Amino acid sequence: MEVLSQLQTIFRDVFDDDNIVITRTSVADDVDDWDSLAQVNLILCVERFWGIKFSLDEISNFKNVGQLVDLIEKKIGV
């Protein structure tokens, strides 16, 4: 299963919404309730799922879901 698809499942769990559809261009404004607290929960779930860790710089620098996907792929060696 590709990273974006797995990430969509995580988004649906974090935001408790089975109808969320994310794309590489999705940003926080595209998802209801995506605020700073949700961002922390999302990052924690991503780190736990893939067994990776993000630095504060990495977290603060991604602008959309595509950049998050690229970073995850880089860390897991895809």
Short mmCIF file of N, CA, C and O in Angstrom, two decimals:
data_model
loop_
_atom_site.label_atom_id
_atom_site.label_comp_id
_atom_site.label_asym_id
_atom_site.label_seq_id
_atom_site.Cartn_x
_atom_site.Cartn_y
_atom_site.Cartn_z
N MET A 1 0.86 -1.19 0.00
CA MET A 1 0.00 0.00 0.00
C MET A 1 0.90 1.24 0.00
O MET A 1 1.87 1.32 0.73
N GLU A 2 0.56 2.20 -0.83
CA GLU A 2 1.40 3.38 -0.93
C GLU A 2 1.21 4.31 0.27
O GLU A 2 0.20 4.26 0.97
N VAL A 3 2.20 5.17 0.49
CA VAL A 3 2.22 6.05 1.66
C VAL A 3 0.99 6.95 1.70
O VAL A 3 0.37 7.10 2.76
N LEU A 4 0.60 7.55 0.58
CA LEU A 4 -0.55 8.46 0.58
C LEU A 4 -1.82 7.74 1.02
O LEU A 4 -2.61 8.28 1.80
N SER A 5 -2.01 6.53 0.56
CA SER A 5 -3.18 5.75 0.94
C SER A 5 -3.17 5.43 2.43
O SER A 5 -4.20 5.53 3.11
N GLN A 6 -2.02 5.02 2.94
CA GLN A 6 -1.90 4.73 4.37
C GLN A 6 -2.11 6.00 5.19
O GLN A 6 -2.74 5.98 6.24
N LEU A 7 -1.59 7.11 4.67
CA LEU A 7 -1.73 8.39 5.36
C LEU A 7 -3.20 8.82 5.42
O LEU A 7 -3.66 9.36 6.42
N GLN A 8 -3.94 8.53 4.37
CA GLN A 8 -5.36 8.87 4.35
C GLN A 8 -6.09 8.14 5.48
O GLN A 8 -6.94 8.71 6.15
N THR A 9 -5.75 6.88 5.71
CA THR A 9 -6.34 6.12 6.81
C THR A 9 -6.02 6.78 8.14
O THR A 9 -6.89 6.89 9.02
N ILE A 10 -4.80 7.23 8.31
CA ILE A 10 -4.41 7.92 9.54
C ILE A 10 -5.19 9.21 9.70
O ILE A 10 -5.69 9.52 10.79
N PHE A 11 -5.34 9.97 8.63
CA PHE A 11 -6.13 11.22 8.67
C PHE A 11 -7.56 10.90 9.12
O PHE A 11 -8.12 11.61 9.96
N ARG A 12 -8.14 9.86 8.56
CA ARG A 12 -9.52 9.50 8.90
C ARG A 12 -9.63 9.13 10.38
O ARG A 12 -10.62 9.47 11.03
N ASP A 13 -8.62 8.46 10.91
CA ASP A 13 -8.63 8.10 12.33
C ASP A 13 -8.45 9.33 13.21
O ASP A 13 -9.19 9.53 14.17
N VAL A 14 -7.46 10.17 12.89
CA VAL A 14 -7.16 11.35 13.71
C VAL A 14 -8.33 12.32 13.72
O VAL A 14 -8.69 12.87 14.77
N PHE A 15 -8.95 12.53 12.57
CA PHE A 15 -10.04 13.50 12.47
C PHE A 15 -11.41 12.86 12.62
O PHE A 15 -12.43 13.54 12.53
N ASP A 16 -11.44 11.55 12.88
CA ASP A 16 -12.67 10.80 13.10
C ASP A 16 -13.71 11.09 12.01
O ASP A 16 -14.86 11.44 12.28
N ASP A 17 -13.24 10.99 10.76
CA ASP A 17 -14.10 11.28 9.61
C ASP A 17 -13.73 10.32 8.47
O ASP A 17 -12.69 10.48 7.84
N ASP A 18 -14.59 9.34 8.24
CA ASP A 18 -14.32 8.34 7.20
C ASP A 18 -14.47 8.88 5.78
O ASP A 18 -14.19 8.17 4.81
N ASN A 19 -14.91 10.12 5.65
CA ASN A 19 -15.10 10.70 4.32
C ASN A 19 -13.95 11.59 3.87
O ASN A 19 -13.99 12.13 2.77
N ILE A 20 -12.94 11.76 4.72
CA ILE A 20 -11.80 12.61 4.34
C ILE A 20 -11.08 11.98 3.16
O ILE A 20 -10.77 10.79 3.16
N VAL A 21 -10.81 12.80 2.16
CA VAL A 21 -10.00 12.38 1.02
C VAL A 21 -8.88 13.39 0.90
O VAL A 21 -9.12 14.58 0.73
N ILE A 22 -7.65 12.90 1.05
CA ILE A 22 -6.50 13.80 0.94
C ILE A 22 -5.77 13.54 -0.38
O ILE A 22 -5.83 12.44 -0.92
N THR A 23 -5.10 14.57 -0.86
CA THR A 23 -4.26 14.48 -2.04
C THR A 23 -2.91 15.08 -1.68
O THR A 23 -2.75 15.64 -0.59
N ARG A 24 -1.97 15.00 -2.58
CA ARG A 24 -0.65 15.59 -2.32
C ARG A 24 -0.74 17.10 -2.12
O ARG A 24 0.13 17.68 -1.47
N THR A 25 -1.77 17.73 -2.65
CA THR A 25 -1.88 19.19 -2.52
C THR A 25 -2.75 19.63 -1.34
O THR A 25 -2.93 20.82 -1.12
N SER A 26 -3.27 18.68 -0.58
CA SER A 26 -4.12 19.03 0.57
C SER A 26 -3.32 19.81 1.62
O SER A 26 -2.15 19.50 1.88
N VAL A 27 -3.98 20.82 2.19
CA VAL A 27 -3.39 21.63 3.26
C VAL A 27 -4.37 21.68 4.43
O VAL A 27 -5.51 21.23 4.31
N ALA A 28 -3.93 22.24 5.54
CA ALA A 28 -4.76 22.27 6.74
C ALA A 28 -6.13 22.89 6.49
O ALA A 28 -7.13 22.43 7.04
N ASP A 29 -6.20 23.91 5.66
CA ASP A 29 -7.49 24.57 5.39
C ASP A 29 -8.48 23.66 4.67
O ASP A 29 -9.67 23.92 4.66
N ASP A 30 -7.98 22.58 4.09
CA ASP A 30 -8.85 21.65 3.36
C ASP A 30 -9.55 20.63 4.26
O ASP A 30 -10.46 19.94 3.82
N VAL A 31 -9.10 20.53 5.51
CA VAL A 31 -9.63 19.51 6.43
C VAL A 31 -10.23 20.21 7.65
O VAL A 31 -9.52 20.93 8.36
N ASP A 32 -11.52 19.97 7.89
CA ASP A 32 -12.17 20.55 9.07
C ASP A 32 -11.44 20.10 10.33
O ASP A 32 -11.05 18.95 10.44
N ASP A 33 -11.28 21.01 11.25
CA ASP A 33 -10.67 20.74 12.57
C ASP A 33 -9.17 20.47 12.53
O ASP A 33 -8.60 20.03 13.53
N TRP A 34 -8.50 20.74 11.40
CA TRP A 34 -7.05 20.57 11.35
C TRP A 34 -6.42 21.82 11.94
O TRP A 34 -6.17 22.79 11.25
N ASP A 35 -6.20 21.78 13.24
CA ASP A 35 -5.57 22.89 13.93
C ASP A 35 -4.25 22.41 14.52
O ASP A 35 -3.79 21.31 14.21
N SER A 36 -3.64 23.22 15.37
CA SER A 36 -2.32 22.85 15.88
C SER A 36 -2.36 21.59 16.74
O SER A 36 -1.43 20.78 16.69
N LEU A 37 -3.41 21.39 17.52
CA LEU A 37 -3.53 20.18 18.33
C LEU A 37 -3.69 18.95 17.43
O LEU A 37 -3.04 17.91 17.65
N ALA A 38 -4.53 19.07 16.41
CA ALA A 38 -4.71 17.97 15.47
C ALA A 38 -3.40 17.67 14.74
O ALA A 38 -3.08 16.51 14.47
N GLN A 39 -2.64 18.71 14.45
CA GLN A 39 -1.34 18.54 13.78
C GLN A 39 -0.41 17.68 14.64
O GLN A 39 0.24 16.77 14.14
N VAL A 40 -0.37 17.98 15.94
CA VAL A 40 0.48 17.20 16.85
C VAL A 40 0.02 15.74 16.87
O VAL A 40 0.83 14.82 16.77
N ASN A 41 -1.28 15.52 17.00
CA ASN A 41 -1.82 14.16 17.00
C ASN A 41 -1.50 13.43 15.70
O ASN A 41 -1.15 12.25 15.70
N LEU A 42 -1.65 14.14 14.59
CA LEU A 42 -1.37 13.56 13.28
C LEU A 42 0.09 13.12 13.18
O LEU A 42 0.38 11.99 12.78
N ILE A 43 1.00 14.00 13.55
CA ILE A 43 2.43 13.70 13.47
C ILE A 43 2.77 12.52 14.38
O ILE A 43 3.52 11.61 13.99
N LEU A 44 2.22 12.50 15.59
CA LEU A 44 2.48 11.38 16.50
C LEU A 44 1.99 10.06 15.92
O LEU A 44 2.68 9.03 16.01
N CYS A 45 0.83 10.07 15.31
CA CYS A 45 0.28 8.85 14.69
C CYS A 45 1.14 8.40 13.52
O CYS A 45 1.38 7.20 13.34
N VAL A 46 1.60 9.34 12.71
CA VAL A 46 2.46 9.02 11.57
C VAL A 46 3.77 8.41 12.08
O VAL A 46 4.22 7.38 11.57
N GLU A 47 4.36 9.04 13.09
CA GLU A 47 5.62 8.53 13.63
C GLU A 47 5.44 7.12 14.19
O GLU A 47 6.28 6.25 13.96
N ARG A 48 4.36 6.90 14.90
CA ARG A 48 4.09 5.59 15.49
C ARG A 48 3.85 4.54 14.40
O ARG A 48 4.38 3.43 14.47
N PHE A 49 3.06 4.89 13.39
CA PHE A 49 2.71 3.95 12.34
C PHE A 49 3.95 3.46 11.59
O PHE A 49 4.11 2.27 11.33
N TRP A 50 4.82 4.40 11.22
CA TRP A 50 5.99 4.03 10.42
C TRP A 50 7.25 3.80 11.26
O TRP A 50 8.29 3.42 10.72
N GLY A 51 7.19 4.06 12.56
CA GLY A 51 8.36 3.87 13.41
C GLY A 51 9.48 4.84 13.08
O GLY A 51 10.65 4.49 13.05
N ILE A 52 9.08 6.09 12.80
CA ILE A 52 10.05 7.14 12.44
C ILE A 52 9.89 8.31 13.40
O ILE A 52 8.94 8.38 14.17
N LYS A 53 10.83 9.23 13.33
CA LYS A 53 10.76 10.46 14.12
C LYS A 53 11.04 11.65 13.21
O LYS A 53 11.89 11.58 12.33
N PHE A 54 10.29 12.73 13.43
CA PHE A 54 10.52 13.97 12.70
C PHE A 54 11.20 14.98 13.62
O PHE A 54 10.89 15.03 14.81
N SER A 55 12.07 15.78 13.05
CA SER A 55 12.65 16.89 13.82
C SER A 55 11.65 18.04 13.81
O SER A 55 10.74 18.08 12.97
N LEU A 56 11.83 18.97 14.72
CA LEU A 56 10.96 20.14 14.77
C LEU A 56 11.03 20.92 13.46
O LEU A 56 10.01 21.40 12.95
N ASP A 57 12.23 21.02 12.89
CA ASP A 57 12.39 21.71 11.60
C ASP A 57 11.58 21.03 10.51
O ASP A 57 10.92 21.69 9.70
N GLU A 58 11.63 19.71 10.46
CA GLU A 58 10.89 18.97 9.44
C GLU A 58 9.39 19.21 9.58
O GLU A 58 8.69 19.45 8.60
N ILE A 59 8.90 19.15 10.81
CA ILE A 59 7.47 19.33 11.06
C ILE A 59 7.02 20.73 10.67
O ILE A 59 5.98 20.91 10.05
N SER A 60 7.82 21.72 11.00
CA SER A 60 7.41 23.10 10.74
C SER A 60 7.57 23.50 9.28
O SER A 60 6.99 24.49 8.84
N ASN A 61 8.34 22.72 8.51
CA ASN A 61 8.60 23.10 7.12
C ASN A 61 7.66 22.51 6.09
O ASN A 61 7.61 22.98 4.96
N PHE A 62 6.91 21.46 6.44
CA PHE A 62 6.06 20.92 5.38
C PHE A 62 4.82 21.78 5.20
O PHE A 62 4.21 22.26 6.13
N LYS A 63 4.49 22.02 3.92
CA LYS A 63 3.41 22.95 3.57
C LYS A 63 2.14 22.25 3.12
O LYS A 63 1.07 22.83 3.11
N ASN A 64 2.27 20.98 2.70
CA ASN A 64 1.10 20.23 2.23
C ASN A 64 1.33 18.74 2.44
O ASN A 64 2.41 18.32 2.85
N VAL A 65 0.32 17.97 2.17
CA VAL A 65 0.40 16.52 2.38
C VAL A 65 1.49 15.91 1.50
O VAL A 65 2.19 14.99 1.94
N GLY A 66 1.67 16.40 0.31
CA GLY A 66 2.70 15.87 -0.58
C GLY A 66 4.09 15.96 0.02
O GLY A 66 4.89 15.02 -0.10
N GLN A 67 4.38 17.07 0.67
CA GLN A 67 5.69 17.21 1.31
C GLN A 67 5.83 16.24 2.48
O GLN A 67 6.90 15.70 2.71
N LEU A 68 4.74 16.00 3.20
CA LEU A 68 4.76 15.02 4.28
C LEU A 68 5.00 13.62 3.72
O LEU A 68 5.81 12.86 4.25
N VAL A 69 4.32 13.29 2.64
CA VAL A 69 4.50 11.98 1.99
C VAL A 69 5.96 11.81 1.57
O VAL A 69 6.57 10.77 1.83
N ASP A 70 6.53 12.84 0.94
CA ASP A 70 7.93 12.76 0.49
C ASP A 70 8.87 12.52 1.66
O ASP A 70 9.81 11.73 1.57
N LEU A 71 8.61 13.21 2.77
CA LEU A 71 9.46 13.07 3.95
C LEU A 71 9.34 11.67 4.55
O LEU A 71 10.34 11.05 4.92
N ILE A 72 8.12 11.16 4.62
CA ILE A 72 7.91 9.80 5.13
C ILE A 72 8.66 8.80 4.23
O ILE A 72 9.37 7.93 4.72
N GLU A 73 8.50 8.94 2.91
CA GLU A 73 9.15 8.02 1.98
C GLU A 73 10.67 8.07 2.12
O GLU A 73 11.33 7.05 2.06
N LYS A 74 11.19 9.27 2.33
CA LYS A 74 12.63 9.43 2.51
C LYS A 74 13.09 8.68 3.77
O LYS A 74 14.09 7.98 3.77
N LYS A 75 12.31 8.82 4.85
CA LYS A 75 12.69 8.20 6.12
C LYS A 75 12.54 6.69 6.12
O LYS A 75 13.29 6.00 6.80
N ILE A 76 11.58 6.18 5.35
CA ILE A 76 11.39 4.71 5.34
C ILE A 76 12.11 4.06 4.16
O ILE A 76 12.04 2.84 4.00
N GLY A 77 12.74 4.87 3.33
CA GLY A 77 13.54 4.33 2.24
C GLY A 77 12.75 3.83 1.05
O GLY A 77 13.15 2.85 0.42
N VAL A 78 11.66 4.50 0.72
CA VAL A 78 10.86 4.12 -0.45
C VAL A 78 11.39 4.83 -1.68
O VAL A 78 11.69 5.97 -1.66
#
